[in-house]
Amino acid sequence: MSCSGRLPLLEEAITRYSILPSLRAFVPRALAMPYEDALAAMANILLDTLIQLKDWLRIMHAEVQRSPEKLLGVYHTFLDELFEVIASYFRELQQRGSIGSFDPELGARVFHAMFYCFFNIEEVLLRKQYRPTDREKAVREFVRMFVHGTGGIGRTDYARAS
């Protein structure tokens, strides 16, 4: 298939199977939830979608490598929209004074990267067949580290994920 044929296919796949509508719909509910619970739920929406689209993602990554000049624009436009939805959640919480000050766009990229990497290692690189990771525990621990950082030596004001 030519690049001109792949581009509409990629755009259709991103539109039809996009996480964006469910994530956008979740943000108002997330704003009413405790921060860590909302982030864990958001991570699970992301992971469930990635797992559902695993085969399509493999194809898309291969196609982007073959025809980067046209496909990267579509791919990065989608990522920008995804990061903006997550960043809008952080921005709203910052405006309410519920969370600290950080760059919401970079926070969104870090949050996405943690769970995309987890998905990639477990599902694409098949670590789950070698040494499976308890997803619920991993999500809670990643969220805890995202919220509290890892430099709190001696801190006892938060509980480890169990």
mmCIF file of N, CA and C in Angstrom, residues 141 144-160:
data_model
loop_
_atom_site.group_PDB
_atom_site.id
_atom_site.type_symbol
_atom_site.label_atom_id
_atom_site.label_comp_id
_atom_site.label_asym_id
_atom_site.label_seq_id
_atom_site.Cartn_x
_atom_site.Cartn_y
_atom_site.Cartn_z
ATOM 1 N N GLU A 141 1.681 1.823 42.292
ATOM 2 C CA GLU A 141 3.033 2.267 42.640
ATOM 3 C C GLU A 141 3.520 3.355 41.695
ATOM 4 N N ARG A 144 1.741 6.464 42.718
ATOM 5 C CA ARG A 144 2.311 6.974 43.973
ATOM 6 C C ARG A 144 3.618 7.704 43.703
ATOM 7 N N MET A 145 4.487 7.134 42.897
ATOM 8 C CA MET A 145 5.761 7.781 42.579
ATOM 9 C C MET A 145 5.529 9.075 41.805
ATOM 10 N N PHE A 146 4.564 9.078 40.894
ATOM 11 C CA PHE A 146 4.255 10.288 40.136
ATOM 12 C C PHE A 146 3.770 11.394 41.069
ATOM 13 N N VAL A 147 2.898 11.051 41.989
ATOM 14 C CA VAL A 147 2.299 12.040 42.892
ATOM 15 C C VAL A 147 3.291 12.512 43.949
ATOM 16 N N HIS A 148 4.034 11.581 44.550
ATOM 17 C CA HIS A 148 4.885 11.921 45.691
ATOM 18 C C HIS A 148 6.368 12.010 45.352
ATOM 19 N N GLY A 149 6.754 11.584 44.182
ATOM 20 C CA GLY A 149 8.167 11.566 43.829
ATOM 21 C C GLY A 149 8.868 10.389 44.481
ATOM 22 N N THR A 150 10.142 10.316 44.270
ATOM 23 C CA THR A 150 10.919 9.214 44.837
ATOM 24 C C THR A 150 11.992 9.699 45.793
ATOM 25 N N GLY A 151 12.064 10.994 45.999
ATOM 26 C CA GLY A 151 13.134 11.544 46.823
ATOM 27 C C GLY A 151 12.756 11.805 48.259
ATOM 28 N N GLY A 152 11.633 11.280 48.718
ATOM 29 C CA GLY A 152 11.154 11.578 50.061
ATOM 30 C C GLY A 152 11.753 10.686 51.123
ATOM 31 N N ILE A 153 13.076 10.634 51.214
ATOM 32 C CA ILE A 153 13.743 9.817 52.227
ATOM 33 C C ILE A 153 13.271 10.263 53.603
ATOM 34 N N GLY A 154 12.834 9.304 54.388
ATOM 35 C CA GLY A 154 12.393 9.605 55.726
ATOM 36 C C GLY A 154 10.935 10.051 55.813
ATOM 37 N N ARG A 155 10.286 10.230 54.663
ATOM 38 C CA ARG A 155 8.877 10.651 54.688
ATOM 39 C C ARG A 155 8.010 9.475 55.077
ATOM 40 N N THR A 156 7.005 9.746 55.856
ATOM 41 C CA THR A 156 6.053 8.712 56.240
ATOM 42 C C THR A 156 4.615 9.165 56.006
ATOM 43 N N ASP A 157 4.452 10.268 55.287
ATOM 44 C CA ASP A 157 3.114 10.821 55.121
ATOM 45 C C ASP A 157 2.340 10.216 53.942
ATOM 46 N N TYR A 158 2.860 9.169 53.366
ATOM 47 C CA TYR A 158 2.118 8.476 52.328
ATOM 48 C C TYR A 158 2.363 6.975 52.480
ATOM 49 N N ALA A 159 1.394 6.212 52.036
ATOM 50 C CA ALA A 159 1.504 4.759 52.146
ATOM 51 C C ALA A 159 1.963 4.174 50.823
ATOM 52 N N ARG A 160 2.782 3.177 50.893
ATOM 53 C CA ARG A 160 3.209 2.462 49.696
ATOM 54 C C ARG A 160 2.025 1.699 49.134
#
